[in-house]
XYZ file of C-alpha atoms in Angstrom:
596
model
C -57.604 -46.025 -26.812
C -59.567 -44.096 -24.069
C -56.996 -44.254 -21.354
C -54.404 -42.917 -24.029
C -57.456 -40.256 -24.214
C -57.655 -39.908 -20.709
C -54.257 -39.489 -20.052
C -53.742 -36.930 -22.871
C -56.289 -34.489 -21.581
C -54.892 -34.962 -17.388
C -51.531 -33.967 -19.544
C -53.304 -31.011 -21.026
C -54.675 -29.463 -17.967
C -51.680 -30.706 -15.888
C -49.755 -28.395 -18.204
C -52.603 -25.333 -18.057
C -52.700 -25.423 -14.588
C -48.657 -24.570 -14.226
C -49.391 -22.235 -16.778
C -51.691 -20.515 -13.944
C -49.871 -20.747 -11.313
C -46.500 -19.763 -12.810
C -47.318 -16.336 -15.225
C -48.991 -14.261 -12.699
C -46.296 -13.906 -10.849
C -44.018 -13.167 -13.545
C -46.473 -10.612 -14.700
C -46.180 -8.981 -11.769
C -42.687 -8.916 -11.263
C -42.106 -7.304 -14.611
C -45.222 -4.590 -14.253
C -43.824 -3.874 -10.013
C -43.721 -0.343 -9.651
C -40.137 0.900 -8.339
C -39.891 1.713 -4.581
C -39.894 5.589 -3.953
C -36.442 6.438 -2.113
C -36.780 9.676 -0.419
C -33.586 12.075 -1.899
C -32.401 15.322 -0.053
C -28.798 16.544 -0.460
C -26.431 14.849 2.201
C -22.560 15.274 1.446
C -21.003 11.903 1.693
C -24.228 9.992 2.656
C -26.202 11.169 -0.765
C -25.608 13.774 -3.377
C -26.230 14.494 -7.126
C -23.924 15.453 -9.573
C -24.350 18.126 -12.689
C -25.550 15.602 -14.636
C -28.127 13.826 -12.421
C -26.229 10.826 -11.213
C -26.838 10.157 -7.360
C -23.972 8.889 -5.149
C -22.832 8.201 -1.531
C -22.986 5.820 1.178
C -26.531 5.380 0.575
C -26.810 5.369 -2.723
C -24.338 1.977 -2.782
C -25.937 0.139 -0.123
C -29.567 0.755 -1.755
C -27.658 -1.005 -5.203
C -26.193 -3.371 -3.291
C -29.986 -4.421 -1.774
C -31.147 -3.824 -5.230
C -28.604 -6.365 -6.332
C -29.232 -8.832 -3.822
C -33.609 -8.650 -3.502
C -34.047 -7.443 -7.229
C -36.200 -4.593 -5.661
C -36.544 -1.356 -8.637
C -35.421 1.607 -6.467
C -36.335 5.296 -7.663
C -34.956 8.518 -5.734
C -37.410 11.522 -5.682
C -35.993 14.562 -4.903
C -37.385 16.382 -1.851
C -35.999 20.046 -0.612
C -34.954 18.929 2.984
C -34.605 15.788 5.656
C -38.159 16.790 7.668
C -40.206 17.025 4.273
C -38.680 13.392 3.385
C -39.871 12.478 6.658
C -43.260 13.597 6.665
C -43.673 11.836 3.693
C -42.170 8.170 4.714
C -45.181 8.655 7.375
C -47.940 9.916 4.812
C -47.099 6.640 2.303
C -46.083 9.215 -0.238
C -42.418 7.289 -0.229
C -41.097 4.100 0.770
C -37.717 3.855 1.845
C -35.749 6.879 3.733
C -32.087 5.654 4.256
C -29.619 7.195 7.272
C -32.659 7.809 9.779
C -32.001 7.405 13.704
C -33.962 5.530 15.833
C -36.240 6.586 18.694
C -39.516 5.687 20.615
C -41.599 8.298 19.029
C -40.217 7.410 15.209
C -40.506 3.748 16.025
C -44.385 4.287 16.208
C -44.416 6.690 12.586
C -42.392 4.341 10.632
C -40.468 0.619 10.756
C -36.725 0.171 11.313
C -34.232 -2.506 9.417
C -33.306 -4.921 11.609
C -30.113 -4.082 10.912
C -28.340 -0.846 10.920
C -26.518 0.967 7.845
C -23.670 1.792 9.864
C -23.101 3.255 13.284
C -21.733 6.983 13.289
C -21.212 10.127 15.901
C -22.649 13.515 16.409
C -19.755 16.188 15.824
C -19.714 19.778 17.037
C -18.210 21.241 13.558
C -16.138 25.031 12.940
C -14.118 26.014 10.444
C -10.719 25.195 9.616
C -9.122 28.800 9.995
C -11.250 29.668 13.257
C -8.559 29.796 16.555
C -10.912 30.307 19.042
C -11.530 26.839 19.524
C -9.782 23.807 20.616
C -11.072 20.253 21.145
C -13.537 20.129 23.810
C -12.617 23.318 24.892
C -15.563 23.852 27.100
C -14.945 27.533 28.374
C -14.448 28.596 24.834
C -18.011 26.789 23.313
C -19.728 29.194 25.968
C -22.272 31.518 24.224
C -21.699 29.983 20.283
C -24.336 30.412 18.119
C -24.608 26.742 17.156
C -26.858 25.582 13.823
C -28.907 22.281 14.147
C -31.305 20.165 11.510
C -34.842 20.881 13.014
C -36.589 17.723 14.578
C -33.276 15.658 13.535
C -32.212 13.247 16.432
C -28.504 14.437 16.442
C -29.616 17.820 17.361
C -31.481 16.786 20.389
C -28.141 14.836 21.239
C -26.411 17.871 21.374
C -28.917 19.254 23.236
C -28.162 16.474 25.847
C -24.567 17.051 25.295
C -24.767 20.757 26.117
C -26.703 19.905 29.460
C -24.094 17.398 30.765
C -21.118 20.335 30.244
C -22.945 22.810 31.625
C -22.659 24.520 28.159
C -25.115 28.072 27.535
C -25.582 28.090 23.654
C -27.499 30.521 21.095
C -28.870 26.962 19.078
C -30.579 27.618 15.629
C -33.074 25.433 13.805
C -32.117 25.010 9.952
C -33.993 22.868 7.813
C -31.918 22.172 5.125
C -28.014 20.677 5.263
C -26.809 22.364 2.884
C -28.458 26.098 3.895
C -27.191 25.335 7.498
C -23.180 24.260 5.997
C -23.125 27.700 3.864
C -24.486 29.263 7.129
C -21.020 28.237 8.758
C -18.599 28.669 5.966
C -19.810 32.256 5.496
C -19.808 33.306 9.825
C -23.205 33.609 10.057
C -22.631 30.685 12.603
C -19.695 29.502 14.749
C -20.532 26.192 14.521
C -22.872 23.110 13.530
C -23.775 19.887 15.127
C -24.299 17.282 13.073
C -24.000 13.644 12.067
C -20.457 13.194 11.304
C -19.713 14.715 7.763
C -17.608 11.927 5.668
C -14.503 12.937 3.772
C -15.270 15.848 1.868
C -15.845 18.057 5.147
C -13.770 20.625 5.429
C -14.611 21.483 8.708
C -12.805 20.656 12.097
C -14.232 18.649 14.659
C -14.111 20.139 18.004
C -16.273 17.733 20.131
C -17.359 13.759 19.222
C -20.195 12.236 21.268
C -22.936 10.197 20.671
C -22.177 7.398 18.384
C -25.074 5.599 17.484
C -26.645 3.243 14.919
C -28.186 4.447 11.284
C -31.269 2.382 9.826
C -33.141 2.127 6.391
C -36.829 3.705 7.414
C -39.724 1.851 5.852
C -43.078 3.449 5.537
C -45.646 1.363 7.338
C -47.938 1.481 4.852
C -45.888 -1.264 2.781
C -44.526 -4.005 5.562
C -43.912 -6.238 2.484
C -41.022 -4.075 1.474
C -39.645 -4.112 5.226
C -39.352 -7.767 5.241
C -37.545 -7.576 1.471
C -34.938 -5.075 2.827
C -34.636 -7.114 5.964
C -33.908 -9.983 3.700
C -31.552 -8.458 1.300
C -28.967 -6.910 4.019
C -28.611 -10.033 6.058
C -27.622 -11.574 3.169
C -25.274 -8.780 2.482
C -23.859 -8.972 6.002
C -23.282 -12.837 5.769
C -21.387 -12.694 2.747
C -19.197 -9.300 3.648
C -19.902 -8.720 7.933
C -17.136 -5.916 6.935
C -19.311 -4.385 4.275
C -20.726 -1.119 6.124
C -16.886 -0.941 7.930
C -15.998 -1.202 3.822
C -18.424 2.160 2.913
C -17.300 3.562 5.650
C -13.490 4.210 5.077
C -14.635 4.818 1.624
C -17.271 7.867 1.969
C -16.962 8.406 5.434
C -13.681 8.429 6.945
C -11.336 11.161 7.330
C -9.513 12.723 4.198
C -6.481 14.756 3.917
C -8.952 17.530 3.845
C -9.532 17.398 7.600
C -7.252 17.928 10.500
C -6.923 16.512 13.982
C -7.950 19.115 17.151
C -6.254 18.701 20.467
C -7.532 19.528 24.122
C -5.540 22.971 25.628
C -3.862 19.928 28.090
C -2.489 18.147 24.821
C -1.670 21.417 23.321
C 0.317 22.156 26.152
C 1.716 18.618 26.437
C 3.318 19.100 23.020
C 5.207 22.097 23.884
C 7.002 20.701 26.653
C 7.298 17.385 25.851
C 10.632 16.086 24.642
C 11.467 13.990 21.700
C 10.117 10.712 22.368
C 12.256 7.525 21.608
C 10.242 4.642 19.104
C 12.168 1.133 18.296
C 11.739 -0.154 14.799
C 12.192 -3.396 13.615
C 14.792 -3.124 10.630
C 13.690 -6.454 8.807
C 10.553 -5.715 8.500
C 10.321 -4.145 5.082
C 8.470 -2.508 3.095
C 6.597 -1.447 7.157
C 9.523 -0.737 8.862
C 13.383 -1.249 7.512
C 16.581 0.938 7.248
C 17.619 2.981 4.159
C 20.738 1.293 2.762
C 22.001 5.017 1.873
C 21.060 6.781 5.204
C 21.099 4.302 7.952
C 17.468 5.465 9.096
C 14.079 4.365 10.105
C 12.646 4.340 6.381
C 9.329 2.969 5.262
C 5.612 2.777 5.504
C 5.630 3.095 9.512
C 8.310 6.035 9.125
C 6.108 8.097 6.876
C 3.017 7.517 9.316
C 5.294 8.797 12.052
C 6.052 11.892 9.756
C 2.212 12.646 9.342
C 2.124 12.343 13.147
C 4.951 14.595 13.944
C 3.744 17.293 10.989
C -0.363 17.419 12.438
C 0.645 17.295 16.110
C 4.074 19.105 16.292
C 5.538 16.136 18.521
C 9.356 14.828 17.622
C 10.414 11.328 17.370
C 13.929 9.720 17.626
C 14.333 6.014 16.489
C 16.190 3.159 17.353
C 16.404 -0.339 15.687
C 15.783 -3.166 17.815
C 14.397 -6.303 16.818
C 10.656 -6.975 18.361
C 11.471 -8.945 21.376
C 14.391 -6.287 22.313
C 11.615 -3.727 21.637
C 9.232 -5.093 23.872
C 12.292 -5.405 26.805
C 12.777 -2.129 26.314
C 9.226 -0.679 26.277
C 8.569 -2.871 29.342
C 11.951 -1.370 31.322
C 10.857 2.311 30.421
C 13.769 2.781 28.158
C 12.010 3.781 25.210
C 8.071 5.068 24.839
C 6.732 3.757 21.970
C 6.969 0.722 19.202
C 6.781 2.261 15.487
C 4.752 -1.224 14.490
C 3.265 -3.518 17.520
C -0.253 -5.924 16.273
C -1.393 -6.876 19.940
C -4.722 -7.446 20.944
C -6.014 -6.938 24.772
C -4.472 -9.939 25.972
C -0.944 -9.261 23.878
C -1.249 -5.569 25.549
C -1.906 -6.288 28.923
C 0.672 -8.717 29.110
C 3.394 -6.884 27.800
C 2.343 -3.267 29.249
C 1.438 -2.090 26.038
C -1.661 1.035 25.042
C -2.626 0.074 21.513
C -3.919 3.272 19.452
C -6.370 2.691 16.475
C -4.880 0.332 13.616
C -3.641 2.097 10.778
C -2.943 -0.682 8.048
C -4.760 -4.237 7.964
C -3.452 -7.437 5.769
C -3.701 -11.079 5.070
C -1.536 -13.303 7.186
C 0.827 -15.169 4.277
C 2.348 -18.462 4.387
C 5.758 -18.895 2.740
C 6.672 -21.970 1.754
C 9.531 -24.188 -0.683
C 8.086 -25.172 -4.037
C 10.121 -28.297 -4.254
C 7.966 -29.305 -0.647
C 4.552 -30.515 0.017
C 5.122 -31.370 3.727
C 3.842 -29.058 6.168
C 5.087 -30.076 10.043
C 7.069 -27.396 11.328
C 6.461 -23.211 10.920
C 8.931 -20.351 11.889
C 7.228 -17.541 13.115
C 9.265 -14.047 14.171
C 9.474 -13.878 17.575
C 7.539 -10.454 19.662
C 4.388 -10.320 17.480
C 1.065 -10.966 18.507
C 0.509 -12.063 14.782
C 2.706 -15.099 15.584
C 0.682 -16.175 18.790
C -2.149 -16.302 17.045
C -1.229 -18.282 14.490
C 0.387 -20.927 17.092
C -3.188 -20.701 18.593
C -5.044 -21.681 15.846
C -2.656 -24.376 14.544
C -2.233 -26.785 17.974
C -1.097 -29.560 15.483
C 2.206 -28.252 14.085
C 5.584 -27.691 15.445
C 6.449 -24.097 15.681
C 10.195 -22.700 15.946
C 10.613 -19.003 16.701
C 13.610 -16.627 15.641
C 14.718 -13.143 15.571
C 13.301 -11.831 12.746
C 11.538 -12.585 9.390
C 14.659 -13.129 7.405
C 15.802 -16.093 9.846
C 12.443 -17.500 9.646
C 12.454 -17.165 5.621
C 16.273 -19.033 6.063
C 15.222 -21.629 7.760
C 12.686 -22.519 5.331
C 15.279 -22.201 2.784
C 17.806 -25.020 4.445
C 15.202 -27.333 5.273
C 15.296 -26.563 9.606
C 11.433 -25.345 9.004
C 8.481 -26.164 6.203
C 6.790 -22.840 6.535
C 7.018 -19.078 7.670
C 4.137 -17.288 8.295
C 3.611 -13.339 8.403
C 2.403 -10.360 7.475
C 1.619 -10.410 3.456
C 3.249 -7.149 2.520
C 6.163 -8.026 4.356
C 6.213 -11.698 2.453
C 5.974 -9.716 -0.323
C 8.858 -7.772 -0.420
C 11.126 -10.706 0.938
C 9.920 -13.003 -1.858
C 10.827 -10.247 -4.614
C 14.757 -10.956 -3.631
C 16.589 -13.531 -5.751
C 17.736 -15.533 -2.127
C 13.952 -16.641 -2.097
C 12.994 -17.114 -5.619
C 12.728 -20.930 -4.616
C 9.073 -19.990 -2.792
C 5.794 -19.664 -2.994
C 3.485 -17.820 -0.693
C -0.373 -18.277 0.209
C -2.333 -15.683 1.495
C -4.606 -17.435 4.609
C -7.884 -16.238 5.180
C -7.252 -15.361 9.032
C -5.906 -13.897 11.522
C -5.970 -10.531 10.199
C -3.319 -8.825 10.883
C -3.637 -5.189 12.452
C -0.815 -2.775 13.073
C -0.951 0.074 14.961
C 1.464 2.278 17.388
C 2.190 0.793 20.597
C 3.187 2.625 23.585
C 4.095 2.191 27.238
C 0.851 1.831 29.505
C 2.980 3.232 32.296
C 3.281 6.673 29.960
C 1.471 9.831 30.136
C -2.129 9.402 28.230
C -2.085 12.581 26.682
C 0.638 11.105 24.630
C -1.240 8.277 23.659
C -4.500 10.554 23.107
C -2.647 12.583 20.449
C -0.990 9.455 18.878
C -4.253 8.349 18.845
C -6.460 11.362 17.211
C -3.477 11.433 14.597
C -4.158 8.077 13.622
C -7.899 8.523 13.483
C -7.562 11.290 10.890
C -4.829 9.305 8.869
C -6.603 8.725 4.928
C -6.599 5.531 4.171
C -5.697 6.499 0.737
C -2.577 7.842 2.233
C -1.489 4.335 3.541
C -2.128 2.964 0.415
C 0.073 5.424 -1.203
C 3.087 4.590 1.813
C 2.724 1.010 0.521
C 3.128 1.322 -3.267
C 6.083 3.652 -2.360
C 7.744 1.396 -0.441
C 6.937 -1.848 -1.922
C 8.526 -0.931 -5.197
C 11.624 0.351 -3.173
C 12.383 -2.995 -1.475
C 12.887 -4.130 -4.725
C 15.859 -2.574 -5.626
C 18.943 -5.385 -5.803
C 22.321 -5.056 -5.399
C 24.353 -5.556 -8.490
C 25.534 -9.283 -6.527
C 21.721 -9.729 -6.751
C 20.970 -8.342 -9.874
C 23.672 -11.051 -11.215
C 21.992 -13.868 -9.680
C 18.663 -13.335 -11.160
C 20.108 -12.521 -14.371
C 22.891 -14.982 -14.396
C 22.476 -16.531 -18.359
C 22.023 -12.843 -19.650
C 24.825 -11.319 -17.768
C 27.041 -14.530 -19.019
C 26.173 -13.783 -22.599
C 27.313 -9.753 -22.547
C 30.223 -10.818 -20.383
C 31.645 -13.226 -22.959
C 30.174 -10.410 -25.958
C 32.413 -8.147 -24.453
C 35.647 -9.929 -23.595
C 35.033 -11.499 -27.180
C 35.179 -7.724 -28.494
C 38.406 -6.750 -26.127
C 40.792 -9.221 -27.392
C 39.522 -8.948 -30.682
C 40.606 -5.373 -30.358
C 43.882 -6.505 -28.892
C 44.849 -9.257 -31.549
C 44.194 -6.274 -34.360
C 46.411 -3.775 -32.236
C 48.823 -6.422 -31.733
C 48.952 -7.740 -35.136
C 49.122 -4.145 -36.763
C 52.196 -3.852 -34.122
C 53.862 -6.460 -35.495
C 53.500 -5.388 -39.105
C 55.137 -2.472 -38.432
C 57.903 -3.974 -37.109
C 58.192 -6.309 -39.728
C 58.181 -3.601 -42.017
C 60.788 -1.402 -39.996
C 62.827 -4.332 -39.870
C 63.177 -4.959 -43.591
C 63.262 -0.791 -44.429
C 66.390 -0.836 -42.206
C 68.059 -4.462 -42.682
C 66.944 -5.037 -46.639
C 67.443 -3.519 -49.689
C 63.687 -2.519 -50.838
C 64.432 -2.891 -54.251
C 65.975 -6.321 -54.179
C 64.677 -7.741 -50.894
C 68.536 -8.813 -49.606
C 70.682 -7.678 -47.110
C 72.106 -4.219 -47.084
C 75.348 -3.663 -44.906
C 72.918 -2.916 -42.035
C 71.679 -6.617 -41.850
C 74.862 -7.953 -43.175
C 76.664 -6.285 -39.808
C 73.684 -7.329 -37.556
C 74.134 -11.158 -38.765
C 78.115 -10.539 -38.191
C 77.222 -9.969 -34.665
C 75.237 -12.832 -34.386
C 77.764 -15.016 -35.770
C 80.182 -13.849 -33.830
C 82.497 -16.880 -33.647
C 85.683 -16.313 -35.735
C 84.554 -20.129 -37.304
C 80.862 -18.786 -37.949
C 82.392 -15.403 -39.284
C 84.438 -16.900 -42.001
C 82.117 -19.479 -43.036
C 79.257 -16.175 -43.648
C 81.481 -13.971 -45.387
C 82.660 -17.193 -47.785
C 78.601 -17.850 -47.782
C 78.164 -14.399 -48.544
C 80.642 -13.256 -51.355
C 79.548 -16.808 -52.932
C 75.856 -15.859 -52.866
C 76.483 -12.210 -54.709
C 79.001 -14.198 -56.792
C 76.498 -16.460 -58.022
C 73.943 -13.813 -58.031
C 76.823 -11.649 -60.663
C 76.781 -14.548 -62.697
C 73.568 -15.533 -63.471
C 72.644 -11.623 -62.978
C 75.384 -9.278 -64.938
C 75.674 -5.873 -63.491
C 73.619 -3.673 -65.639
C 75.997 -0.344 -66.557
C 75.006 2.408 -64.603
C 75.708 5.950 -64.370
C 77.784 7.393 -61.687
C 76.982 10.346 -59.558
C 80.143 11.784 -57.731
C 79.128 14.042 -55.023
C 81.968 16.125 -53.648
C 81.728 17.470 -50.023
C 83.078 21.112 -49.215
């Protein structure tokens, strides 16, 4: 009975002991007192709305820690950057996101481990001002230029002002948004600044700098440093593409924003001729030939007419398929391929200047749903997309043809188990009724990127304008190319259209032929009833139904024979004989008609 005691009462304090150890840290977590994010209005990077709702590049990745560290975050509002960052030094906030690093700051404050993102320092005027052109050095002579006192960007320019020899009127401002309205209304010719995000709609005139962003912590509260530290790397191991993913949504260019060109690329465009790009025709919805037309049409075509309309340069196309295409470009015979995915290696062996991508996808697998096996792949021959799948699949067989289509063929009569290739491209070819038999499965790599490719042997000025084109091509704008085009790959020929719809076109088919000779039998039958009836008006008596002269002469004819003659008149005169007899002519009244 006393150990039962005993070991009752260890239970009891066993149990009041995890009691103590266990609530005072949930009291604490629920009573924590939010960490103070310093706020000050920031385009793209942070802003408030009408209603009080704060958004932005920062604003996400501070949910996004929140989400991951279960840290409270609360923004207090503070009239510029410098007064935020006097008080990230003085403890009176926490966190200050989008702060460069530098010696002196590292000794005020702590830095993320990590940076936010990695951006530029832009020389900004406005849209409708000629004077300048893109690093048009003579012309930046003697601007009154506006800066963000003590911010590290303007000392950059600074910097970059000193290597170009440039003389400038520069202007402190502490406040974004007082030095922007400065611009927009002349008071200034220009700004430099941290690159602006989408909703700028100033142009760019100079780029330099690019350099790394970090969370500030105050070092009053190290704790917090280690919890942020904590959060993003978790962040970055899930999604290593999730500041690239902020980016191209708050930060890259819109349709707002324009490219600028040096006075040499200016001039390059006025004299240059129209410059002849191969397109691969079978590779829809990117690059394929209208059906009515006969012409470069899809995604790649409208990029090329966003190119032509923001840099005034012409473009005449020709349809080769990629390994042509890459003869060609290699032999000087054309300048540029509409769609080329190479990386440095592809490039340098095949003479190629990649510009920036301006689409990414999935790599997709196409294979037979009545199949399981998986031994031998057809890739499309002249794509870098296709050497890197061979790469990182040394165990198959691989077989290389012309073009998608032959590589979707040969799946389809059993000479390959798999094609592999672009996923919007699988797409469209798997929306035809020749390929309803397949499946596709989107693979986790190789990415694939597409971007222009031109001759390394050509003049870079071209490729510099291709380039800047590219750079200030929305990514919304792509998207929009792709639903375009995706839905008109779709359309079927009526052949097609048959085939996919073969039991329903059957059934109206046989509807309609039922309903045709239908038609015909009534016309036909109502034919003959009226000749029936003609017949008997003009062979028959109507009121007896017998043979008038009419049919008796017509049945003369017929009998024609002097044997078959007699023997119908003696037939005859015996029928009306026998008809008198049993049927006594009535007496009748006689009408005598006399002709004059």
């Amino acid at each position: 009975m006393n150990t039962k005691i005993k070991q009752t009462i260890a239970l009891f304090f066993t149990v009041m002991l995890l009691f103590v150890l266990v609530l005072p840290p949930l009291s604490a977590a629920a009573d924590a007192s939010p960490i103070k994010v310093g706020y000050y209005e920031d385009g793209d990077y942070m802003s408030k709305s009408q209603s009080g709702e704060y958004s932005g590049y920062n604003i996400e990745y501070l949910q996004k820690i929140s989400k991951q560290s279960g840290l409270p975050f609360e923004m207090v509002d503070i009239a510029s950057w410098n007064a935020a960052y006097d008080m990230l030094v003085k403890g009176e906030i926490d966190l200050l996101p989008a702060v460069y690093h530098s010696e002196q700051r590292a000794e005020e404050i702590f830095f993320s481990g990590q940076p936010m993102c990695s951006i530029y320092t832009t020389l900004n005027v406005r849209m409708n001002d000629p004077r300048y052109d893109y690093e048009d050095f003579k012309a930046f002579q003697g601007m009154n230029v506006g800066i963000i006192r003590g911010g590290v960007d303007g000392e950059r320019f600074k910097s970059f002002c000193r290597e170009h020899n440039l003389v400038l009127n520069i202007i402190d401002y502490d406040e974004t948004s007082v030095l922007l309205e400065a611009l927009d209304n002349g008071t200034l010719d220009g700004v430099a600044i941290t690159h602006l995000g989408k909703n700028s709609t100033f142009r760019s005139v100079a780029q330099f700098s690019p350099s790394p962003l970090y969370f500030a912590v105050t070092k009053t509260n190290p704790e917090l440093l280690s919890e942020i530290n904590k959060a993003m790397n978790n962040i970055l191991l899930a999604n290593p593409g999730y500041s690239r993913d902020l980016y191209d949504k708050y930060l890259a260019p819109s349709v707002n924003q324009k490219p600028v060109f040096t006075k040499e690329e200016l001039q390059y465009i006025k004299q240059a001729a129209p410059i002849l790009v191969s397109y691969d025709p079978s590779f829809a919805p990117l690059t394929y030939q209208s059906k009515k037309s006969g012409q470069i049409t899809g995604v790649t075509a409208d990029i090329f007419e966003f190119i032509a309309k923001n840099s005034g340069l012409r473009f005449e196309f020709e349809a080769h398929n990629q390994t042509e295409a890459l003869q060609l470009l290699q032999q000087g015979k054309i300048s540029a391929l509409a769609l080329s995915d190479g990386d440095y290696l592809w490039d340098g062996r095949n003479n190629i200047n990649s510009t920036l991508y301006y689409l990414r996808a999935p790599t997709s697998m196409i294979t037979r749903y009545d199949s399981d096996k998986l031994e031998v792949i057809a890739l499309p021959q002249g794509y870098q997309l296709s050497e890197a799948i061979k790469a990182a699949n040394p165990h198959y067989t691989f077989k290389y043809y012309p073009s998608i289509e032959d590589c979707l063929n040969a799946v389809l009569h059993n000479k390959a188990d798999a094609a592999c290739t672009n996923t919007h491209v699988a797409g469209a070819y798997l929306s035809r009724s020749a390929y309803q038999g397949m499946r596709t499965i989107t693979l986790a790599q190789p990415i694939n990127e597409m971007c222009v490719g031109l001759s390394a042997s050509g003049d870079p000025k071209l490729f510099s304008i291709i380039n800047k084109c590219i750079q200030y091509l929305p990514t919304e704008q792509v998207d929009a190319y792709l639903v375009t085009h995706s839905a008109n790959t779709k359309e079927v020929s009526m052949l097609e259209f048959i085939e996919q719809h073969l039991w329903q076109v059957g059934c109206i088919v046989i509807l309609v032929l039922s309903i045709i000779i239908l038609l015909i039998g009534s016309n036909l039958r109502n034919v003959l009833r009226s000749n029936r009836r003609i017949q008997d008006l003009l062979y028959k008596d109507e009121l007896t139904g017998l043979y008038n002269m009419n049919g008796f002469y017509q049945k003369w004819e017929e009998n024609n024979t002097p044997s078959k003659q007699q023997s119908f008149v003696v037939l005859y005169n015996g029928f009306w004989k026998k008809k008198e007899e049993n049927n006594p002519p009535k007496k009748t009244a006689v009408i005598c008609f006399t002709l004059q």
